Amino acid sequence: MLKLKYYSMMTCMALGLLAGPVMAEDESSTYGWVEKVTIEPSWGPEVKAKLDTGALTSSMQAEDIEEFQKDGEDWVRFEVEVEDEARGEVVSKTFEREIKRNLILSGAGGEDRRPAVLMTICLGGEYYEEQFSLRDRDGLIYPVLLGRRAIQDLGPVDVTRTFTQDADCGEDAPVHSYEDKEYDEDIGV
């Protein structure tokens, strides 16, 4: 019986060594737990984004959040003020977006209500249109947080690595539209 266990263990180890290179993820499709992204369209400051598997919805730095009505729909005006990592300077821009939904987040600090809007980022040479909840993240290290809904479209995350992808998108870069998105039910939708 002991010999059988030994041979079984040795066989498993040998198969693992042989299969290892075949099963290894393509380095170019693996993301680090922190990446640089640009906020688009046509604005493009490069900011740090944390890939947070503990969050369902992505979040973006926003200040002076003001909700209003436009053509009978709920809209929001907000300012994004971030440090552009590529240039080392603080930049800001005011956006107006339709509110896609209102999040109610509950935690130890109580309940927090946040509007969620569609924003586009560039990561790994591709554009991603995603829902972002708006929050003043000034006191936080990362102005952009990518939750599971966004990460699902990216690929595997290696928690031991950072800055594995470029934040450059050309005119003909692929666009992942929010309207075309299909969520995996296992991410907690």
Coordinates of C-alpha atoms in Angstrom, one line a residue:
M1 CA 0.0 0.0 0.0
L2 CA 2.9 2.4 0.8
K3 CA 4.5 1.6 -2.5
L4 CA 1.2 2.4 -4.3
K5 CA 0.9 5.8 -2.5
Y6 CA 4.6 6.6 -3.4
Y7 CA 4.1 5.7 -7.1
S8 CA 0.8 7.7 -7.2
M9 CA 2.5 10.7 -5.7
M10 CA 5.5 10.5 -8.1
T11 CA 3.2 10.1 -11.1
C12 CA 1.2 13.2 -10.0
M13 CA 4.4 15.2 -9.5
A14 CA 5.7 14.2 -12.9
L15 CA 2.4 15.1 -14.6
G16 CA 2.4 18.4 -12.8
L17 CA 5.9 19.2 -14.1
L18 CA 5.0 18.2 -17.6
A19 CA 1.7 20.1 -17.6
G20 CA 3.0 23.2 -15.9
P21 CA 4.3 25.1 -19.0
V22 CA 1.2 24.1 -20.9
M23 CA -1.1 25.4 -18.2
A24 CA 0.8 28.6 -17.4
E25 CA -1.1 31.8 -18.3
D26 CA 0.1 33.9 -21.1
E27 CA 2.1 36.7 -19.4
S28 CA 0.5 39.4 -21.7
S29 CA -3.0 38.6 -20.6
T30 CA -2.3 38.6 -16.8
Y31 CA -3.0 41.7 -14.9
G32 CA -1.3 43.0 -11.7
W33 CA -3.3 44.0 -8.6
V34 CA -2.5 47.6 -9.5
E35 CA -2.4 48.8 -13.0
K36 CA -2.2 52.2 -14.8
V37 CA -5.3 53.2 -16.7
T38 CA -6.3 56.3 -18.6
I39 CA -9.7 58.0 -18.2
E40 CA -11.3 58.5 -21.6
P41 CA -12.6 59.6 -24.0
S42 CA -10.2 62.2 -25.2
W43 CA -9.0 63.3 -21.8
G44 CA -6.6 60.6 -20.9
P45 CA -4.8 61.3 -17.6
E46 CA -2.9 58.2 -16.5
V47 CA -4.0 57.1 -13.0
K48 CA -3.4 54.1 -10.7
A49 CA -6.2 51.6 -10.6
K50 CA -6.6 48.9 -8.0
L51 CA -8.1 45.6 -9.2
D52 CA -10.2 44.7 -6.2
T53 CA -11.8 41.3 -6.3
G54 CA -13.6 42.1 -3.1
A55 CA -15.7 44.9 -4.8
L56 CA -18.5 44.1 -7.2
T57 CA -18.8 47.5 -8.8
S58 CA -16.0 49.7 -9.9
S59 CA -15.5 53.2 -8.3
M60 CA -13.9 56.4 -9.6
Q61 CA -12.7 59.6 -7.9
A62 CA -15.4 62.3 -8.1
E63 CA -16.0 65.6 -6.3
D64 CA -18.8 68.2 -6.4
I65 CA -21.3 65.5 -7.2
E66 CA -24.6 67.3 -8.2
E67 CA -27.6 65.4 -9.4
F68 CA -30.1 67.0 -11.9
Q69 CA -32.8 66.2 -14.4
K70 CA -32.2 66.3 -18.1
D71 CA -34.9 65.4 -20.6
G72 CA -36.8 63.6 -17.8
E73 CA -33.8 61.5 -16.9
D74 CA -31.6 61.5 -13.8
W75 CA -28.2 62.9 -14.5
V76 CA -25.1 63.8 -12.5
R77 CA -22.4 66.5 -12.9
F78 CA -19.1 65.8 -11.2
E79 CA -15.5 66.8 -11.2
V80 CA -12.7 64.3 -11.6
E81 CA -9.5 65.7 -10.1
V82 CA -6.5 63.2 -10.2
E83 CA -2.8 63.2 -10.4
D84 CA -1.7 62.3 -13.9
E85 CA 1.1 59.7 -13.2
A86 CA 2.6 60.2 -16.7
R87 CA 3.1 64.0 -16.3
G88 CA 3.3 64.3 -12.5
E89 CA 0.7 67.0 -12.3
V90 CA -2.9 67.3 -11.0
V91 CA -5.5 67.7 -13.7
S92 CA -9.3 68.0 -13.5
K93 CA -12.3 67.8 -15.7
T94 CA -16.1 68.2 -15.2
F95 CA -18.3 65.4 -16.6
E96 CA -22.0 65.1 -17.0
R97 CA -23.4 61.6 -17.3
E98 CA -26.8 59.8 -17.1
I99 CA -27.2 57.9 -13.8
K100 CA -27.4 54.2 -14.6
R101 CA -28.3 53.2 -11.1
N102 CA -28.0 54.3 -7.5
L103 CA -26.0 52.1 -5.2
I104 CA -26.8 51.7 -1.6
L105 CA -23.7 50.4 0.2
S106 CA -23.9 49.1 3.8
G107 CA -20.9 48.7 6.0
A108 CA -19.6 49.3 9.5
G109 CA -19.8 53.1 8.9
G110 CA -23.5 52.9 8.0
E111 CA -25.3 53.3 4.7
D112 CA -23.9 55.2 1.8
R113 CA -25.8 56.1 -1.4
R114 CA -23.8 56.7 -4.6
P115 CA -24.8 57.3 -8.3
A116 CA -23.2 54.9 -10.8
V117 CA -22.5 56.2 -14.4
L118 CA -20.8 54.8 -17.5
M119 CA -17.2 55.9 -18.0
T120 CA -14.5 54.6 -20.3
I121 CA -11.0 53.6 -19.4
C122 CA -8.0 52.4 -21.4
L123 CA -6.1 49.4 -20.0
G124 CA -3.8 47.0 -21.8
G125 CA -4.3 48.7 -25.2
E126 CA -8.1 48.2 -25.1
Y127 CA -11.1 50.5 -24.1
Y128 CA -13.5 49.3 -21.5
E129 CA -16.8 51.1 -20.9
E130 CA -17.9 50.2 -17.4
Q131 CA -20.3 51.3 -14.6
F132 CA -18.4 53.3 -11.9
S133 CA -19.9 54.5 -8.7
L134 CA -18.8 58.1 -7.9
R135 CA -17.1 58.7 -4.6
D136 CA -14.6 61.2 -3.3
R137 CA -11.5 59.1 -3.1
D138 CA -9.1 62.0 -2.4
G139 CA -7.9 60.4 0.9
L140 CA -7.4 57.0 -0.8
I141 CA -4.3 55.8 -2.7
Y142 CA -6.1 54.7 -5.9
P143 CA -8.4 57.1 -7.7
V144 CA -9.9 54.2 -9.6
L145 CA -11.0 50.9 -8.3
L146 CA -11.9 48.1 -10.7
G147 CA -14.4 45.6 -9.2
R148 CA -15.3 42.1 -10.3
R149 CA -17.7 43.2 -13.0
A150 CA -14.8 45.0 -14.8
I151 CA -12.2 42.4 -13.9
Q152 CA -14.3 39.6 -15.5
D153 CA -13.6 41.1 -18.9
L154 CA -9.8 41.5 -18.3
G155 CA -8.5 38.1 -17.4
P156 CA -6.5 36.6 -14.5
V157 CA -5.0 38.9 -11.8
D158 CA -1.6 38.0 -10.3
V159 CA -1.7 39.5 -6.8
T160 CA 2.1 39.4 -6.7
R161 CA 2.6 41.8 -9.6
T162 CA 1.8 45.5 -10.4
F163 CA 1.9 47.5 -13.6
T164 CA 1.9 44.6 -16.1
Q165 CA -0.1 46.4 -18.8
D166 CA 0.2 49.6 -20.8
A167 CA -2.4 52.3 -20.6
D168 CA -2.1 53.3 -24.2
C169 CA -4.9 52.9 -26.6
G170 CA -4.8 53.9 -30.3
E171 CA -7.6 55.0 -32.5
D172 CA -8.3 51.5 -33.6
A173 CA -8.1 49.9 -30.2
P174 CA -10.8 47.4 -29.4
V175 CA -13.8 48.8 -27.4
H176 CA -15.6 46.7 -24.9
S177 CA -19.0 48.3 -24.8
Y178 CA -21.1 48.1 -21.6
E179 CA -24.2 47.3 -23.7
D180 CA -22.5 44.1 -25.0
K181 CA -21.4 42.9 -21.6
E182 CA -22.6 39.6 -20.2
Y183 CA -22.0 39.0 -16.5
D184 CA -21.0 35.6 -15.1
E185 CA -23.6 34.9 -12.4
D186 CA -20.8 33.6 -10.1
I187 CA -19.3 37.1 -9.6
G188 CA -22.2 38.1 -7.4
V189 CA -24.4 40.1 -9.8

